CSV table of C-alpha atoms and ligand atoms in Angstrom, one decimal:
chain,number,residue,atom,x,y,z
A,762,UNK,CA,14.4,22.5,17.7
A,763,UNK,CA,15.0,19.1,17.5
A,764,UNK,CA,17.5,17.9,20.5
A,765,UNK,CA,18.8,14.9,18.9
A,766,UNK,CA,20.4,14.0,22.5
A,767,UNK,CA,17.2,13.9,23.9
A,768,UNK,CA,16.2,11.6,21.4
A,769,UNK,CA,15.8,7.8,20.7
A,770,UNK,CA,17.5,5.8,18.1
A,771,UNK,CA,17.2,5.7,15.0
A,772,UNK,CA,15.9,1.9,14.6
A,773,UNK,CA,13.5,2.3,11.6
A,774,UNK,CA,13.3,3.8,8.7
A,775,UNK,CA,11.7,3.7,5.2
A,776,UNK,CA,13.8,4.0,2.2
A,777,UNK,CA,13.0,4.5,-1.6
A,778,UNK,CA,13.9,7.0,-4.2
A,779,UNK,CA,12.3,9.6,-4.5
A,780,UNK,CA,10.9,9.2,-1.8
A,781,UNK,CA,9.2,12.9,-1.4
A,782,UNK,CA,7.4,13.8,1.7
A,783,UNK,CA,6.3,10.2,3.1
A,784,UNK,CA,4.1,10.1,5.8
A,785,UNK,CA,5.6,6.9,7.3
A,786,UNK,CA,8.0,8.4,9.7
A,787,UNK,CA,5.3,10.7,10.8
A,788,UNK,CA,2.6,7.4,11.5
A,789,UNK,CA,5.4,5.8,12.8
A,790,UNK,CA,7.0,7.9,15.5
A,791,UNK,CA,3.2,9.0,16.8
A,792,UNK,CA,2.7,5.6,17.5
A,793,UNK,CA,6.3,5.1,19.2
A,794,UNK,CA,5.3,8.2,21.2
A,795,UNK,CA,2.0,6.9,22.2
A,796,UNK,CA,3.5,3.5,23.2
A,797,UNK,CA,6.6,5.0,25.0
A,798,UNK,CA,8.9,3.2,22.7
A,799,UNK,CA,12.2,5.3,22.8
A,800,UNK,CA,12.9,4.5,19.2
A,801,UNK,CA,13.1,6.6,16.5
A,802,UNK,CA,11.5,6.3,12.4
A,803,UNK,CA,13.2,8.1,9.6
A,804,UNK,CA,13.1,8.8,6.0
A,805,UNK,CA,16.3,7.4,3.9
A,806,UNK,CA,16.0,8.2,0.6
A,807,UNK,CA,18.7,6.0,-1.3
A,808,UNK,CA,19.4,7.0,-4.7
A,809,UNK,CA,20.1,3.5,-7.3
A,810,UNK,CA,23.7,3.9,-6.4
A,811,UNK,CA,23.2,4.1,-2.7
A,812,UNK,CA,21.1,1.4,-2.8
A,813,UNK,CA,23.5,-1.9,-2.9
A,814,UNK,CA,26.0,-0.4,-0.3
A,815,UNK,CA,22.9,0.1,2.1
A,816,UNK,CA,21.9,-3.4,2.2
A,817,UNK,CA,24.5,-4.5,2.7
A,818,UNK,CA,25.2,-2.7,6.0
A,819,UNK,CA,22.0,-3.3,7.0
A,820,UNK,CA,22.8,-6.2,9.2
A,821,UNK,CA,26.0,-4.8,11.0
A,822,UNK,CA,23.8,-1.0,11.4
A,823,UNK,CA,21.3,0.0,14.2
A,824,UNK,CA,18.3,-0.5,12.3
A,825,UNK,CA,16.0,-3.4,13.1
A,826,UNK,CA,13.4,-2.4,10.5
A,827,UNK,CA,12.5,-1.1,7.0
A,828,UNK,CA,9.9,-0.3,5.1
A,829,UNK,CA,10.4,-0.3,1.3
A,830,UNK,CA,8.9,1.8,-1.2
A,831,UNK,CA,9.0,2.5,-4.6
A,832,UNK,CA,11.4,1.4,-6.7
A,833,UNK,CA,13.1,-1.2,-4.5
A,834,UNK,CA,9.9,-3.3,-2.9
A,835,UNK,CA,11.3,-6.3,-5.5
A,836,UNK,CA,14.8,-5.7,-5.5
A,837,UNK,CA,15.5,-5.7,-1.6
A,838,UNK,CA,14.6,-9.8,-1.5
A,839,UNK,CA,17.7,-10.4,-3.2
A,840,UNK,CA,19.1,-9.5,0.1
A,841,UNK,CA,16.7,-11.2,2.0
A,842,UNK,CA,17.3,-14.6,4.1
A,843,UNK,CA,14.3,-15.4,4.4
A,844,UNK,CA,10.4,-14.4,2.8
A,845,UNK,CA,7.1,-14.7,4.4
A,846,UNK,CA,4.6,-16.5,2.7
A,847,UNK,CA,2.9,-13.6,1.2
A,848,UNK,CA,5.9,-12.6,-0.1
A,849,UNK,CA,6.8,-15.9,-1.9
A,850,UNK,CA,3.1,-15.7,-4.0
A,851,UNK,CA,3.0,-11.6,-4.7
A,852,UNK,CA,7.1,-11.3,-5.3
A,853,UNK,CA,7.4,-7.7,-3.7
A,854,UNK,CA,7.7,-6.7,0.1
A,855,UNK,CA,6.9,-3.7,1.7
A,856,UNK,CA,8.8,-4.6,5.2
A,857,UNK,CA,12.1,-6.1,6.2
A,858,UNK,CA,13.1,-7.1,9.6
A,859,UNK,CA,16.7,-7.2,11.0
A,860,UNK,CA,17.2,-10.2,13.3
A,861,UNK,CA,19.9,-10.1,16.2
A,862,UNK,CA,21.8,-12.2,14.1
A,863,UNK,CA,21.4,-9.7,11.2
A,864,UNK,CA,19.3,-11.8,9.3
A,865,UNK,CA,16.9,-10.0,7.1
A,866,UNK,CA,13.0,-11.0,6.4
A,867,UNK,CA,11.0,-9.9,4.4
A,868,UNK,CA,7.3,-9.8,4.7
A,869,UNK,CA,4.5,-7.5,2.4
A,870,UNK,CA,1.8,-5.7,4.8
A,871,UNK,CA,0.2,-3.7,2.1
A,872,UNK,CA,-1.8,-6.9,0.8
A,873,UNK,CA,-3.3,-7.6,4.5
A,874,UNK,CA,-3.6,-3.7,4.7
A,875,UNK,CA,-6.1,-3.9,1.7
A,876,UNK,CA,-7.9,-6.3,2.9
A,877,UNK,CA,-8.5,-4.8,6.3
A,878,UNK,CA,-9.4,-1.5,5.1
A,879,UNK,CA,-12.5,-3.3,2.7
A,880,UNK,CA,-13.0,-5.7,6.0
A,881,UNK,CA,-13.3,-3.0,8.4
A,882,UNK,CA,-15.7,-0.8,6.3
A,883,UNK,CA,-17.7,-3.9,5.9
A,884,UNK,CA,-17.2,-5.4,2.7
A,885,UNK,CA,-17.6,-8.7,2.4
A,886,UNK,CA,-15.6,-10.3,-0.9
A,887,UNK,CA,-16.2,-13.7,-1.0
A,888,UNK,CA,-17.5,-14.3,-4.2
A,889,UNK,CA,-18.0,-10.7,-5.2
A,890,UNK,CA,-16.8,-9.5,-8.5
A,891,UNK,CA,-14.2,-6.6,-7.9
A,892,UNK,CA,-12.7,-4.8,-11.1
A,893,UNK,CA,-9.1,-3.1,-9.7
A,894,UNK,CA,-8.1,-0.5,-12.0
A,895,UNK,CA,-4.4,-0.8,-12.4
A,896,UNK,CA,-1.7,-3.9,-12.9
A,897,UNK,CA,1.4,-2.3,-11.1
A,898,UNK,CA,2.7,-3.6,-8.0
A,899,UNK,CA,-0.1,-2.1,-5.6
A,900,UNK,CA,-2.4,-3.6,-8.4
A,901,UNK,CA,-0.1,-7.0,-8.1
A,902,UNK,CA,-0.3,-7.4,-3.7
A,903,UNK,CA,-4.0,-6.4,-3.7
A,904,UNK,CA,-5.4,-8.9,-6.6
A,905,UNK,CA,-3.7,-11.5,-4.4
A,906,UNK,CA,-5.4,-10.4,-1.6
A,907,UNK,CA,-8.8,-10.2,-3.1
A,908,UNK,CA,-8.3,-14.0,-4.0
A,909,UNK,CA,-7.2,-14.8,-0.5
A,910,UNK,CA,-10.3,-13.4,0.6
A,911,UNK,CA,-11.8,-15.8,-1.9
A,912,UNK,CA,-13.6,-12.7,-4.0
A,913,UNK,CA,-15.8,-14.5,-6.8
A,914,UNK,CA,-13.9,-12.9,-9.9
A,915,UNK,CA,-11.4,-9.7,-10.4
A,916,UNK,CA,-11.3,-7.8,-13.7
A,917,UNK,CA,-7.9,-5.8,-14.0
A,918,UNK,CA,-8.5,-2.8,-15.8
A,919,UNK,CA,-4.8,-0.8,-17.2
A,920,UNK,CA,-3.9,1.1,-19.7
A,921,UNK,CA,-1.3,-1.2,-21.1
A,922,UNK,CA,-3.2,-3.9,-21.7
A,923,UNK,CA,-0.5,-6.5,-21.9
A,924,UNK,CA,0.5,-5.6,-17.9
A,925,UNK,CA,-3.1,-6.4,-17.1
A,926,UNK,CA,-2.9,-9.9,-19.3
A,927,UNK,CA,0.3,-10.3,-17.7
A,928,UNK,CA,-0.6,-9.9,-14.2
A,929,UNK,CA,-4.4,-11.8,-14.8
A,930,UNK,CA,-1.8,-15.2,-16.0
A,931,UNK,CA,0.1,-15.0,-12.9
A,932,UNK,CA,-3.0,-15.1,-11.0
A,933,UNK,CA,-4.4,-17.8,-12.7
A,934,UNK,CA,-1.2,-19.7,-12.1
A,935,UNK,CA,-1.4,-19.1,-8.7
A,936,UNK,CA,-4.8,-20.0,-8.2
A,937,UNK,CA,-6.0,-22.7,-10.3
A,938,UNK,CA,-9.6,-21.6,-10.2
A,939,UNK,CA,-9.9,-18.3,-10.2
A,940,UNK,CA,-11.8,-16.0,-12.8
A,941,UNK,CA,-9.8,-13.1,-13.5
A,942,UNK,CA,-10.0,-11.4,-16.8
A,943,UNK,CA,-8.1,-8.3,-17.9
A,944,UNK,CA,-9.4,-5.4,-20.3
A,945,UNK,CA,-8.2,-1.8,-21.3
A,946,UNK,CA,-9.2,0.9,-19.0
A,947,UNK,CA,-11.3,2.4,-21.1
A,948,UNK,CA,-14.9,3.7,-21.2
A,949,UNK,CA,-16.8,0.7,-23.0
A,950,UNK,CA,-14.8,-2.4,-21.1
A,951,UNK,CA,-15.4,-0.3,-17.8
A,952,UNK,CA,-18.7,-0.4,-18.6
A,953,UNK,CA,-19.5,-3.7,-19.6
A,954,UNK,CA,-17.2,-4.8,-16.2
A,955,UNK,CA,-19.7,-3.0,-14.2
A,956,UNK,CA,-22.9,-4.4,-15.3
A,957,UNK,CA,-22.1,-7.4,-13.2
A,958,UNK,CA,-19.2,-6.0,-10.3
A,959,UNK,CA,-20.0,-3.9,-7.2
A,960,UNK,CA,-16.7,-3.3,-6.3
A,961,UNK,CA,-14.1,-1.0,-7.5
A,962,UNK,CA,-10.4,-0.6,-5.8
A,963,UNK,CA,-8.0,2.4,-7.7
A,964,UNK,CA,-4.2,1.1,-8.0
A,965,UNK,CA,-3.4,3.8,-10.5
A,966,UNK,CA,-1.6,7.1,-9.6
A,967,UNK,CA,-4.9,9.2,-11.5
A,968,UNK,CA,-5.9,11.6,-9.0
A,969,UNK,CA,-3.1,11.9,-7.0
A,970,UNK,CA,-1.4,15.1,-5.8
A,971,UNK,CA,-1.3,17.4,-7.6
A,972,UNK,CA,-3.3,16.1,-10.5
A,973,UNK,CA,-6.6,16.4,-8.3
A,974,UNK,CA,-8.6,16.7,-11.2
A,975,UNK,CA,-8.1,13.6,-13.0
A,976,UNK,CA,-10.0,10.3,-12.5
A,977,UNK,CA,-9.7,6.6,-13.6
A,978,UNK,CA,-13.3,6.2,-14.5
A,979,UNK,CA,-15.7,8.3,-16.5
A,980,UNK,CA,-18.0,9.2,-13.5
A,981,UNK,CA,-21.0,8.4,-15.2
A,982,UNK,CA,-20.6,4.9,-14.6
A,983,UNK,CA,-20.5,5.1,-10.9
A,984,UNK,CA,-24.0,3.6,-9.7
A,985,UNK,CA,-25.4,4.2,-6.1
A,986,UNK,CA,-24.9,0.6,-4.1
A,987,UNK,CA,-21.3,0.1,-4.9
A,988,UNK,CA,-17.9,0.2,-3.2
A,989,UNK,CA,-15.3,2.1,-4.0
A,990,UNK,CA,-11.6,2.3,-2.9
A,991,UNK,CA,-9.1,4.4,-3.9
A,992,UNK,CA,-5.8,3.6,-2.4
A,993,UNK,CA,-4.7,7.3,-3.0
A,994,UNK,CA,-4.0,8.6,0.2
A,995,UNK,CA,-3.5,12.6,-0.8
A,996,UNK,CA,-5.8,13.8,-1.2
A,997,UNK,CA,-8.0,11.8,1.2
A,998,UNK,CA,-10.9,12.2,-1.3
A,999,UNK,CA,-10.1,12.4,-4.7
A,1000,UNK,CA,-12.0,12.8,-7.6
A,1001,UNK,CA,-13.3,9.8,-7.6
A,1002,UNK,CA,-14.5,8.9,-4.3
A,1003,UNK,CA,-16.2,12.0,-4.3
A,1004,UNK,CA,-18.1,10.9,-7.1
A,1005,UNK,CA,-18.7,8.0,-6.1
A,1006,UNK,CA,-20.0,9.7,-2.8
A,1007,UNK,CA,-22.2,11.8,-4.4
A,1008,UNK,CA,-23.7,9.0,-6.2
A,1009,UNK,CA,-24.8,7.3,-3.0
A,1010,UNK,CA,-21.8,4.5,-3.1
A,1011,UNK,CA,-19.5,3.6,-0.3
A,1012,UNK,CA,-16.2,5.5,-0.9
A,1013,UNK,CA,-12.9,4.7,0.9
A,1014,UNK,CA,-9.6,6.3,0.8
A,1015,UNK,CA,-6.3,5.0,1.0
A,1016,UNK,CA,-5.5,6.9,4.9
A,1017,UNK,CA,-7.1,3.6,6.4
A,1018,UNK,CA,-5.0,1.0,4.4
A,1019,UNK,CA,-1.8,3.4,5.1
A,1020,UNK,CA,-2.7,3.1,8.4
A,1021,UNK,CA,-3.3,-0.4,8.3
A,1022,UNK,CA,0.3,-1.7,7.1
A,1023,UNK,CA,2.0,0.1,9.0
A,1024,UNK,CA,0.0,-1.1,12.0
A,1025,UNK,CA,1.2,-4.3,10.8
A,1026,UNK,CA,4.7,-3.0,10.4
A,1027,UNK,CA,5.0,-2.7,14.3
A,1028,UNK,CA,3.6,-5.8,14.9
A,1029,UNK,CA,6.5,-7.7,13.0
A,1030,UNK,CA,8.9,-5.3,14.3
A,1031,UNK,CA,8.3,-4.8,18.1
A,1032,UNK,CA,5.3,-6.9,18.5
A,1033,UNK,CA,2.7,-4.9,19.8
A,1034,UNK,CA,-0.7,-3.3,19.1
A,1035,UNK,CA,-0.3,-0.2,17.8
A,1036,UNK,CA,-2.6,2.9,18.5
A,1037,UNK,CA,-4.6,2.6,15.2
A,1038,UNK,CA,-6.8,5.7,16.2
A,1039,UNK,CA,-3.5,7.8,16.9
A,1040,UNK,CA,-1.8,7.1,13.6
A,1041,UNK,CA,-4.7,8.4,11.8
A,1042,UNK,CA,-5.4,11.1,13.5
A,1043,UNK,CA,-1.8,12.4,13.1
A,1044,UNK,CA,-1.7,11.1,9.2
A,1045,UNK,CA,-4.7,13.1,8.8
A,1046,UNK,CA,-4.0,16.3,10.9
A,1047,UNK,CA,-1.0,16.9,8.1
A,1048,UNK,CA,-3.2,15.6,5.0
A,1049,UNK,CA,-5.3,18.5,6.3
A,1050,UNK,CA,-2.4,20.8,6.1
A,1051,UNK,CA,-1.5,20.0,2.7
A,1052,UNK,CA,-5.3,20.6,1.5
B,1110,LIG,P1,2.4,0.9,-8.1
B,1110,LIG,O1,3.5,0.1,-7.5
B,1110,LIG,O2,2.0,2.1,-7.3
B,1110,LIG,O3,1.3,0.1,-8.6
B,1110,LIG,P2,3.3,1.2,-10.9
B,1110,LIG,O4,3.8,-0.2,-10.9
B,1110,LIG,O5,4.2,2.2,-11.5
B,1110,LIG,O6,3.1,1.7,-9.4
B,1110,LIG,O7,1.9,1.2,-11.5
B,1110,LIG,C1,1.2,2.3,-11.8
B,1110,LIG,C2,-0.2,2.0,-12.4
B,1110,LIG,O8,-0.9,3.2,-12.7
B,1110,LIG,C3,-0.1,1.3,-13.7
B,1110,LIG,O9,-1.2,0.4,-13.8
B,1110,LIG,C4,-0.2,2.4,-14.7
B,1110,LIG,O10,-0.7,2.0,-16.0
B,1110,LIG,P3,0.4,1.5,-17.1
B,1110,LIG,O11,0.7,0.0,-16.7
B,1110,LIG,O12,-0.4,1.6,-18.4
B,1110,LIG,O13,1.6,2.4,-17.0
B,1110,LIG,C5,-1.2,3.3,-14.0
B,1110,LIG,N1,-1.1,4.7,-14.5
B,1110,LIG,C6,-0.2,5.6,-14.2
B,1110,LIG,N2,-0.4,6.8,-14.8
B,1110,LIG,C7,-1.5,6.6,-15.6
B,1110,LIG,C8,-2.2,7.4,-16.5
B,1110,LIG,N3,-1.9,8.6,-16.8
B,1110,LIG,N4,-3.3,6.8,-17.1
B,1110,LIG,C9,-3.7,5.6,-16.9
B,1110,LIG,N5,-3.0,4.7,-16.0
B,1110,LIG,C10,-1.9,5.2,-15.4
């Protein structure tokens, strides 16, 4: 049972609505444990109406740090002091810290996340062509970050096609010379796309739990030689990184760049090195369980 004497604070916390079984607290407080930090993470989901009244008690309460989910990683800057610079050019944040002074700042670590979890698995951008399926938010942080990284061109690939125009025009406004292009998802533009890209990152929900058997991409077009990442974190392998597997491809799932920004998180928060290795063992010790 859990002896909430015996426990540490409740400092952090990640809120959004619904926010169904997140596996932030659980990264989180394996790390805290592992680093001795006698701090607490929890899960606050805040329902639309909660919302407003918990920001604004955010400075006076005993939390020094958030993480933001779905729907509010836009809304909480309006209560934000100030905005990291990757904040500013993508518009969302994924992190807030509460200053002593109860100033809040926000900062986006799922962008950086991204771009680790390509970077670590060896993938080198600059000037590759990447096609990200996708033109929501996730689609939104990690285009910018592809750009950062200096990738040659990107080629948004969504269902609504005017999202993906949408989101290819604020790219090109924020860098001058990029190639970015944006085309249905659908079997013919995919194809055409991948005569020339290597690299493929998933930003749409198609494979998630429980709809394991869907897929983005018509796995016929999957060719051995490429990369492909599917920010989907359950299950660890969809659909489509299995294909892609199968076809001889490099295939990474979404556990690493989980990992990743939360990592980052801490950093921001407290300042120190989290136990990368730790975090995913525990994140995927209860993906495992859910299998
Ligand atoms: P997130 O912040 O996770 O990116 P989002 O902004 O809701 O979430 O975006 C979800 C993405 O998944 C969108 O690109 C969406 O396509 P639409 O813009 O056409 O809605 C895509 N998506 C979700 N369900 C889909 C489906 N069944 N088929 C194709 N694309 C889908």
């Amino acid at each position: 049972m859990d002896d909430k004497s015996k426990r540490g604070k409740d400092r952090y916390a990640v809120i959004g609505w619904p926010l169904g079984h997140s596996m932030s607290p659980l990264i989180h407080n394996a790390s805290f444990d592992a680093l001795e930090i006698n701090d607490r993470f929890i899960a606050l989901p805040l329902s639309p109406s909660e919302f407003e009244p918990f920001m604004e008690s955010l400075p006076s309460s005993n939390l020094r740090g958030l993480a933001i989910t779905i729907p509010y990683k836009t809304e909480v800057l309006n209560y934000c002091s100030e905005r990291a610079s990757e904040v500013k050019a993508i518009g969302a944040a994924n992190t807030i810290s509460v200053g002593e002074d109860g100033g809040l700042v926000a900062y986006n670590t799922d962008a950086g996340a991204a771009g680790r979890a390509l970077k670590e698995a060896g993938v080198e951008l600059r000037d590759e062509k990447v096609v990200v399926l996708g033109a929501g938010g996730a689609a939104r942080a990690i285009c910018f970050q592809l750009l950062w990284q200096k990738a040659g061109a990107v080629t948004i690939a969504n269902r609504t096609l005017s999202r993906a125009e949408s989101l290819s025009e604020g790219l090109q406004q924020a860098f001058s010379d990029a190639d970015v292009t944006a085309i249905p998802l659908n079997n013919d533009a995919l194809a055409e796309a991948l005569e020339t890209a290597r690299i493929i990152v998933n930003t749409t929900s198609l494979g998630m739990y429980p709809y394991v058997d869907e897929c983005p991409v018509d796995t016929g077009l999957l060719k051995s030689g490429m990369v492909v990442f599917d920010i989907i974190y359950n299950p660890v392998e969809t659909k489509l990184l299995r294909a892609a597997r199968e076809k001889g491809s490099k295939a990474l799932p979404g556990t690493d760049m989980l990992v990743y920004q939360a990592a980052e998180q801490e950093r921001i928060w407290l300042g120190v090195d989290a136990p990368i290795n730790m975090m995913r063992k525990a994140l995927l010790k209860e993906l495992s369980k859910a299998s």
